[in-house]
């Protein structure tokens, strides 16, 4: 037997975000003064009342299997969240609780994508989307958002990308990595195209609560009954409640799709961690003021970062309306050199920056935007100031 690894595994690229985060943590552990803009997680601790709920669950012996789709009480709470926040009515049987939103995304793709199906992915995109599509046998088709439109695509862009093989659109608002948030009218116009061609939408709304300057997201499933029947909405507790390590995500789907996903998950992983589910149940009852306090901190950091970037010659940023990332536009510096090494793309820029100034960033090429770096502002204002001062020093040293 010559083949050791299944051929489908050769289509997958490792997560550059996780690799850079791991590298910067290793450098810090070795005593190097790294400032990392790479992390895609809040730097706050999980709120104490959520931790206490997990402790109570442990003390009560809630350490057994739950239904593969999740605790009924949690699925009811998720259904209530969709009613309250998004104007969407789902039965608990239409909710599937999984091991993080990333797992929910994989489940949805695995349930719906056949070999050769095309999946439209707006760029810049979260780097996991194409990899999930490919491992499920699908073909990613990219549509480009323009910087002048805050990286948002248009219904016309979508229309041009649709072919008889199109199965799904992956829609992410607020967006990682751009922070773009589509208005209700923009969402409804996109939904009209999807309804016309009867293509599914996987709507990733994990950053739903993290919006600024009065901007509000709108769930595409709320556009119409037909659109709801074509939409799988993914969300979770990781970003909103600083619970990234607890690994609880969830999705809401049409009844037949939910049944298929539950069947698959029952064999793939069974239930998500029971203790983390009880913590998530508590999280969903958190007061809005608690979430808003975190959003207010992010808003200040966002303003700080944008203001400092504006002072660096040769760099610019596309202002985000949501999430906690800024796309730093560095392409205007390509062709310059660092210690004789030409800067010819985002990987070369990011590597040289880490070597020269101990600043970790995520190259935009991994998001389909090679003229950018992604900077996270889920870090202290002091670190933002220090990191951008180092970036300014690095830029001024390029020859």
Short mmCIF file of C-alpha atoms in Angstrom, two decimals:
data_model
loop_
_atom_site.label_atom_id
_atom_site.label_comp_id
_atom_site.label_asym_id
_atom_site.label_seq_id
_atom_site.Cartn_x
_atom_site.Cartn_y
_atom_site.Cartn_z
CA UNK A 1 0.00 0.00 0.00
CA UNK A 2 1.60 3.24 -1.20
CA UNK A 3 -1.03 5.70 -0.01
CA UNK A 4 -0.94 6.54 3.71
CA UNK A 5 -3.05 9.73 3.86
CA UNK A 6 -6.47 10.09 2.21
CA UNK A 7 -6.36 12.29 -0.88
CA UNK A 8 -9.04 14.61 0.50
CA UNK A 9 -6.60 15.70 3.23
CA UNK A 10 -4.24 17.13 0.62
CA UNK A 11 -6.78 19.86 -0.17
CA UNK A 12 -6.63 21.32 3.34
CA UNK A 13 -4.25 24.11 4.38
CA UNK A 14 -3.41 24.48 8.08
CA UNK A 15 -4.90 27.48 9.89
CA UNK A 16 -2.39 30.30 9.54
CA UNK A 17 -4.12 32.20 12.35
CA UNK A 18 -3.60 29.36 14.83
CA UNK A 19 -0.04 28.82 13.62
CA UNK A 20 0.90 32.47 14.13
CA UNK A 21 -0.81 32.58 17.52
CA UNK A 22 1.10 29.47 18.61
CA UNK A 23 4.39 30.89 17.33
CA UNK A 24 3.93 34.21 19.13
CA UNK A 25 3.01 32.41 22.37
CA UNK A 26 6.14 30.26 22.09
CA UNK A 27 8.27 33.36 21.55
CA UNK A 28 6.71 35.02 24.59
CA UNK A 29 7.33 31.90 26.66
CA UNK A 30 10.97 32.08 25.61
CA UNK A 31 11.16 35.60 27.00
CA UNK A 32 10.84 37.61 23.78
CA UNK A 33 8.78 40.82 24.03
CA UNK A 34 6.18 39.92 21.41
CA UNK A 35 3.10 42.03 20.75
CA UNK A 36 0.54 39.83 19.01
CA UNK A 37 -2.29 41.22 16.91
CA UNK A 38 -3.21 37.70 15.83
CA UNK A 39 -5.66 36.45 18.43
CA UNK A 40 -9.28 36.03 17.41
CA UNK A 41 -10.63 35.97 20.93
CA UNK A 42 -11.61 38.47 23.61
CA UNK A 43 -8.90 39.06 26.22
CA UNK A 44 -11.51 39.23 28.99
CA UNK A 45 -12.09 36.38 31.41
CA UNK A 46 -15.37 34.50 31.14
CA UNK A 47 -17.82 36.30 33.48
CA UNK A 48 -17.84 34.83 36.97
CA UNK A 49 -21.54 33.92 37.02
CA UNK A 50 -20.95 31.70 33.95
CA UNK A 51 -17.98 30.01 35.61
CA UNK A 52 -20.08 29.50 38.74
CA UNK A 53 -22.81 27.83 36.67
CA UNK A 54 -20.25 25.35 35.36
CA UNK A 55 -19.10 24.64 38.92
CA UNK A 56 -22.67 24.03 40.01
CA UNK A 57 -23.14 21.61 37.14
CA UNK A 58 -20.02 19.72 38.21
CA UNK A 59 -21.13 19.61 41.82
CA UNK A 60 -24.56 18.36 40.75
CA UNK A 61 -23.01 15.52 38.77
CA UNK A 62 -24.11 16.76 35.36
CA UNK A 63 -21.18 14.96 33.76
CA UNK A 64 -23.07 12.43 31.65
CA UNK A 65 -24.05 12.32 28.00
CA UNK A 66 -26.67 14.77 26.81
CA UNK A 67 -28.74 14.37 23.65
CA UNK A 68 -26.43 14.64 20.63
CA UNK A 69 -28.15 17.87 19.61
CA UNK A 70 -27.65 19.41 23.06
CA UNK A 71 -29.55 19.87 26.29
CA UNK A 72 -33.23 20.56 25.66
CA UNK A 73 -33.07 23.50 28.09
CA UNK A 74 -30.16 24.99 26.13
CA UNK A 75 -31.86 24.48 22.78
CA UNK A 76 -34.96 26.19 24.17
CA UNK A 77 -32.79 29.09 25.36
CA UNK A 78 -31.17 29.35 21.91
CA UNK A 79 -34.61 29.33 20.27
CA UNK A 80 -35.66 32.13 22.61
CA UNK A 81 -32.49 34.06 21.72
CA UNK A 82 -33.41 33.83 18.02
CA UNK A 83 -36.95 35.06 18.76
CA UNK A 84 -35.75 37.90 20.95
CA UNK A 85 -32.78 39.13 18.95
CA UNK A 86 -33.55 38.16 15.37
CA UNK A 87 -37.32 37.83 15.08
CA UNK A 88 -36.96 34.18 14.08
CA UNK A 89 -39.13 31.32 15.35
CA UNK A 90 -37.53 27.89 15.63
CA UNK A 91 -38.54 24.75 17.44
CA UNK A 92 -35.87 23.33 19.78
CA UNK A 93 -35.63 20.36 17.38
CA UNK A 94 -34.28 22.80 14.76
CA UNK A 95 -31.39 23.84 17.01
CA UNK A 96 -28.15 21.82 17.08
CA UNK A 97 -25.54 22.56 19.74
CA UNK A 98 -22.01 21.68 18.65
CA UNK A 99 -18.36 21.98 19.67
CA UNK A 100 -18.04 25.62 18.67
CA UNK A 101 -19.35 27.63 15.72
CA UNK A 102 -16.57 26.18 13.54
CA UNK A 103 -17.99 22.71 14.15
CA UNK A 104 -21.48 23.98 13.32
CA UNK A 105 -20.17 25.35 10.01
CA UNK A 106 -18.57 22.03 9.15
CA UNK A 107 -21.76 20.16 10.04
CA UNK A 108 -23.86 22.40 7.80
CA UNK A 109 -21.49 22.07 4.86
CA UNK A 110 -21.19 18.32 5.29
CA UNK A 111 -24.96 17.96 5.31
CA UNK A 112 -25.58 20.05 2.19
CA UNK A 113 -22.58 19.98 -0.15
CA UNK A 114 -22.15 17.23 -2.74
CA UNK A 115 -18.99 16.51 -4.74
CA UNK A 116 -18.49 19.30 -7.26
CA UNK A 117 -21.05 21.70 -5.78
CA UNK A 118 -19.97 25.34 -5.96
CA UNK A 119 -20.02 27.45 -2.81
CA UNK A 120 -19.75 31.22 -3.15
CA UNK A 121 -17.43 32.81 -0.59
CA UNK A 122 -17.09 36.61 -0.45
CA UNK A 123 -13.50 37.79 -0.07
CA UNK A 124 -11.87 38.72 2.20
CA UNK A 125 -13.12 35.63 4.04
CA UNK A 126 -12.48 33.75 7.25
CA UNK A 127 -9.74 31.35 6.29
CA UNK A 128 -11.61 28.22 7.42
CA UNK A 129 -14.51 28.59 4.97
CA UNK A 130 -12.68 27.40 1.83
CA UNK A 131 -11.03 24.52 3.69
CA UNK A 132 -14.37 23.22 4.99
CA UNK A 133 -15.93 23.49 1.54
CA UNK A 134 -13.04 21.60 -0.06
CA UNK A 135 -12.99 18.78 2.48
CA UNK A 136 -16.72 18.31 1.88
CA UNK A 137 -16.07 17.93 -1.84
CA UNK A 138 -17.24 21.40 -2.82
CA UNK A 139 -15.58 24.02 -4.99
CA UNK A 140 -15.02 27.50 -3.50
CA UNK A 141 -15.99 30.37 -5.81
CA UNK A 142 -14.81 33.79 -4.67
CA UNK A 143 -16.39 37.19 -5.15
CA UNK A 144 -14.36 40.24 -4.26
CA UNK A 145 -15.50 43.01 -1.95
CA UNK A 146 -14.09 46.46 -2.66
CA UNK A 147 -12.20 48.50 -0.06
CA UNK A 148 -14.23 51.59 -0.91
CA UNK A 149 -17.36 49.63 0.03
CA UNK A 150 -15.81 48.35 3.28
CA UNK A 151 -15.15 45.04 1.50
CA UNK A 152 -18.87 44.36 1.01
CA UNK A 153 -20.05 42.53 -2.11
CA UNK A 154 -23.17 43.52 -4.03
CA UNK A 155 -26.17 41.55 -5.30
CA UNK A 156 -24.80 42.08 -8.82
CA UNK A 157 -21.49 40.49 -7.77
CA UNK A 158 -23.42 37.53 -6.41
CA UNK A 159 -25.60 37.21 -9.50
CA UNK A 160 -22.55 37.06 -11.76
CA UNK A 161 -20.99 34.26 -9.69
CA UNK A 162 -24.01 31.95 -9.73
CA UNK A 163 -23.92 28.96 -12.09
CA UNK A 164 -26.03 25.80 -12.40
CA UNK A 165 -23.54 24.19 -9.95
CA UNK A 166 -24.03 26.81 -7.22
CA UNK A 167 -25.29 25.24 -4.01
CA UNK A 168 -24.59 27.74 -1.26
CA UNK A 169 -23.48 31.23 -0.29
CA UNK A 170 -21.45 31.63 2.88
CA UNK A 171 -22.45 34.96 4.41
CA UNK A 172 -20.63 36.48 7.38
CA UNK A 173 -21.92 39.72 8.91
CA UNK A 174 -20.31 41.13 11.04
CA UNK A 175 -17.31 39.81 9.18
CA UNK A 176 -14.05 38.24 10.16
CA UNK A 177 -11.59 39.57 8.96
CA UNK A 178 -13.00 42.87 7.68
CA UNK A 179 -15.51 43.93 10.34
CA UNK A 180 -18.03 44.65 7.56
CA UNK A 181 -21.68 44.75 8.64
CA UNK A 182 -24.40 44.65 6.00
CA UNK A 183 -27.45 46.87 6.46
CA UNK A 184 -30.95 45.42 6.43
CA UNK A 185 -31.58 46.73 2.92
CA UNK A 186 -28.31 45.21 1.69
CA UNK A 187 -29.17 41.87 3.29
CA UNK A 188 -32.65 41.87 1.74
CA UNK A 189 -31.20 42.56 -1.71
CA UNK A 190 -28.76 39.65 -1.33
CA UNK A 191 -31.57 37.42 -0.10
CA UNK A 192 -33.63 38.24 -3.19
CA UNK A 193 -30.87 36.84 -5.41
CA UNK A 194 -30.59 33.69 -3.28
CA UNK A 195 -34.35 33.16 -3.36
CA UNK A 196 -34.44 33.65 -7.13
CA UNK A 197 -31.84 30.93 -7.68
CA UNK A 198 -32.90 28.82 -4.67
CA UNK A 199 -29.42 28.52 -3.19
CA UNK A 200 -28.73 27.85 0.46
CA UNK A 201 -27.12 30.45 2.70
CA UNK A 202 -24.85 29.57 5.58
CA UNK A 203 -25.08 32.72 7.69
CA UNK A 204 -22.23 32.99 10.20
CA UNK A 205 -23.38 35.47 12.86
CA UNK A 206 -20.85 34.72 15.62
CA UNK A 207 -19.88 38.42 15.94
CA UNK A 208 -23.50 39.58 16.01
CA UNK A 209 -23.25 41.48 19.30
CA UNK A 210 -19.95 43.23 18.50
CA UNK A 211 -21.00 46.29 16.49
CA UNK A 212 -20.09 49.98 16.79
CA UNK A 213 -21.40 53.47 16.06
CA UNK A 214 -25.01 52.37 16.23
CA UNK A 215 -24.62 49.84 13.40
CA UNK A 216 -27.01 46.88 13.69
CA UNK A 217 -26.73 43.50 11.93
CA UNK A 218 -29.73 41.83 10.33
CA UNK A 219 -30.26 38.07 10.00
CA UNK A 220 -30.79 37.00 6.41
CA UNK A 221 -33.18 34.24 7.54
CA UNK A 222 -35.55 36.99 8.72
CA UNK A 223 -36.07 38.30 5.17
CA UNK A 224 -38.90 35.90 4.30
CA UNK A 225 -40.27 32.44 4.97
CA UNK A 226 -38.62 31.21 1.78
CA UNK A 227 -35.25 32.63 2.82
CA UNK A 228 -35.59 31.09 6.26
CA UNK A 229 -36.13 27.72 4.60
CA UNK A 230 -32.87 28.22 2.66
CA UNK A 231 -30.77 29.45 5.60
CA UNK A 232 -28.63 27.77 8.23
CA UNK A 233 -27.75 30.36 10.85
CA UNK A 234 -24.63 29.75 12.93
CA UNK A 235 -23.82 31.48 16.20
CA UNK A 236 -22.30 30.65 19.58
CA UNK A 237 -21.07 31.94 22.91
CA UNK A 238 -17.34 32.25 22.18
CA UNK A 239 -17.04 35.90 21.16
CA UNK A 240 -20.00 37.48 22.94
CA UNK A 241 -19.31 35.99 26.35
CA UNK A 242 -15.51 35.52 26.21
CA UNK A 243 -15.93 31.74 26.12
CA UNK A 244 -13.67 30.68 23.24
CA UNK A 245 -12.20 27.71 25.09
CA UNK A 246 -15.56 26.35 26.24
CA UNK A 247 -16.31 25.28 22.65
CA UNK A 248 -20.04 25.79 22.38
CA UNK A 249 -21.60 26.87 19.11
CA UNK A 250 -25.05 26.29 17.71
CA UNK A 251 -27.04 26.50 14.52
CA UNK A 252 -30.67 26.90 13.53
CA UNK A 253 -31.84 25.20 10.37
CA UNK A 254 -34.90 23.96 8.48
CA UNK A 255 -36.25 20.82 10.13
CA UNK A 256 -34.95 18.36 7.53
CA UNK A 257 -31.47 19.88 7.55
CA UNK A 258 -31.37 19.91 11.36
CA UNK A 259 -32.33 16.22 11.46
CA UNK A 260 -29.56 15.34 9.02
CA UNK A 261 -26.99 17.32 11.00
CA UNK A 262 -28.10 15.76 14.28
CA UNK A 263 -27.76 12.29 12.78
CA UNK A 264 -24.26 13.03 11.52
CA UNK A 265 -23.14 14.64 14.79
CA UNK A 266 -24.48 11.70 16.79
CA UNK A 267 -21.87 9.53 15.08
CA UNK A 268 -19.08 12.09 14.69
CA UNK A 269 -18.83 13.58 18.18
CA UNK A 270 -22.04 12.82 20.12
CA UNK A 271 -22.87 15.80 22.32
CA UNK A 272 -20.81 18.87 23.07
CA UNK A 273 -19.27 19.00 26.55
CA UNK A 274 -22.10 18.77 29.09
CA UNK A 275 -20.49 21.16 31.58
CA UNK A 276 -19.85 23.75 28.87
CA UNK A 277 -23.50 23.45 27.83
CA UNK A 278 -24.66 24.40 31.32
CA UNK A 279 -22.25 27.34 31.23
CA UNK A 280 -23.68 28.40 27.84
CA UNK A 281 -27.20 28.19 29.24
CA UNK A 282 -26.16 30.67 31.92
CA UNK A 283 -24.40 32.86 29.35
CA UNK A 284 -27.54 33.26 27.27
CA UNK A 285 -29.30 34.73 30.31
CA UNK A 286 -26.58 37.35 30.80
CA UNK A 287 -27.77 40.95 31.07
CA UNK A 288 -27.25 43.05 27.96
CA UNK A 289 -25.34 45.55 30.08
CA UNK A 290 -22.62 42.95 30.67
CA UNK A 291 -22.15 42.39 26.95
CA UNK A 292 -22.34 46.13 26.24
CA UNK A 293 -19.56 46.83 28.73
CA UNK A 294 -17.24 44.60 26.70
CA UNK A 295 -18.38 46.16 23.43
CA UNK A 296 -17.65 49.63 24.83
CA UNK A 297 -14.07 48.56 25.60
CA UNK A 298 -13.65 47.19 22.08
CA UNK A 299 -15.04 50.42 20.66
CA UNK A 300 -12.38 52.47 22.46
CA UNK A 301 -9.64 50.14 21.27
CA UNK A 302 -10.97 50.32 17.73
CA UNK A 303 -10.80 54.11 17.76
CA UNK A 304 -7.30 54.00 19.24
CA UNK A 305 -6.06 51.61 16.55
CA UNK A 306 -7.60 53.51 13.65
CA UNK A 307 -6.20 56.80 14.94
CA UNK A 308 -2.68 55.44 15.26
CA UNK A 309 -2.73 53.77 11.85
CA UNK A 310 -3.76 57.06 10.25
CA UNK A 311 -0.48 58.59 11.45
CA UNK A 312 1.76 56.02 9.72
CA UNK A 313 2.91 57.04 6.24
CA UNK A 314 2.33 54.36 3.64
CA UNK A 315 -0.37 52.52 5.58
CA UNK A 316 -4.14 52.80 5.72
CA UNK A 317 -7.05 50.89 7.19
CA UNK A 318 -10.57 50.00 6.13
CA UNK A 319 -12.80 51.11 8.99
CA UNK A 320 -14.69 48.15 10.52
CA UNK A 321 -18.23 48.42 11.85
CA UNK A 322 -18.16 45.15 13.77
CA UNK A 323 -16.13 42.23 15.17
CA UNK A 324 -12.68 43.17 16.57
CA UNK A 325 -10.39 43.29 13.56
CA UNK A 326 -8.89 45.92 11.29
CA UNK A 327 -7.64 45.19 7.81
CA UNK A 328 -4.34 47.08 7.56
CA UNK A 329 -3.57 47.92 3.95
CA UNK A 330 0.16 47.42 3.36
CA UNK A 331 0.30 46.71 -0.38
CA UNK A 332 1.62 50.18 -1.16
CA UNK A 333 4.90 49.19 0.49
CA UNK A 334 5.46 46.07 -1.61
CA UNK A 335 8.69 46.26 -3.56
CA UNK A 336 10.58 47.74 -0.62
CA UNK A 337 13.14 45.65 1.26
CA UNK A 338 14.06 44.67 4.79
CA UNK A 339 17.72 43.74 5.29
CA UNK A 340 18.02 43.02 1.59
CA UNK A 341 14.92 40.82 1.53
CA UNK A 342 12.20 42.08 -0.79
CA UNK A 343 8.74 42.59 0.66
CA UNK A 344 6.57 41.14 -2.09
CA UNK A 345 3.42 40.05 -0.26
CA UNK A 346 1.62 39.83 3.06
CA UNK A 347 3.53 36.74 4.25
CA UNK A 348 6.89 38.39 3.58
CA UNK A 349 5.69 41.58 5.31
CA UNK A 350 4.35 39.69 8.33
CA UNK A 351 7.48 37.52 8.66
CA UNK A 352 9.84 40.50 8.43
CA UNK A 353 7.76 42.48 10.94
CA UNK A 354 7.88 39.61 13.42
CA UNK A 355 11.62 39.22 12.97
CA UNK A 356 12.42 42.93 13.16
CA UNK A 357 10.02 44.23 15.78
CA UNK A 358 8.50 41.15 17.44
CA UNK A 359 5.02 42.07 16.22
CA UNK A 360 2.76 39.18 15.18
CA UNK A 361 0.05 39.77 12.55
CA UNK A 362 -1.96 37.53 10.25
CA UNK A 363 -1.06 37.82 6.53
CA UNK A 364 -4.02 38.85 4.42
CA UNK A 365 -3.28 36.21 1.80
CA UNK A 366 -4.91 33.66 4.10
CA UNK A 367 -8.14 35.69 3.85
CA UNK A 368 -7.92 36.26 0.11
CA UNK A 369 -6.50 39.80 0.52
CA UNK A 370 -2.75 39.68 -0.05
CA UNK A 371 -2.33 43.46 0.16
CA UNK A 372 -3.47 43.49 3.79
CA UNK A 373 -2.63 42.26 7.27
CA UNK A 374 -5.32 41.48 9.81
CA UNK A 375 -4.88 43.17 13.18
CA UNK A 376 -7.02 42.19 16.15
CA UNK A 377 -7.84 44.78 18.79
CA UNK A 378 -8.84 42.21 21.40
CA UNK A 379 -5.87 43.39 23.46
CA UNK A 380 -5.06 46.24 25.85
CA UNK A 381 -4.75 49.82 24.63
CA UNK A 382 -1.17 49.83 25.90
CA UNK A 383 -0.33 46.86 23.68
CA UNK A 384 -2.10 48.47 20.73
CA UNK A 385 0.01 51.61 21.19
CA UNK A 386 3.24 49.67 21.57
CA UNK A 387 2.51 47.36 18.64
CA UNK A 388 1.66 50.18 16.25
CA UNK A 389 4.70 52.17 17.36
CA UNK A 390 6.81 49.16 16.37
CA UNK A 391 4.98 48.84 13.05
CA UNK A 392 5.65 52.54 12.35
CA UNK A 393 9.35 51.99 13.15
CA UNK A 394 9.47 48.97 10.85
CA UNK A 395 7.81 50.86 7.98
CA UNK A 396 10.23 53.77 8.31
CA UNK A 397 13.18 51.35 8.14
CA UNK A 398 12.12 49.76 4.84
CA UNK A 399 14.44 50.59 1.96
#
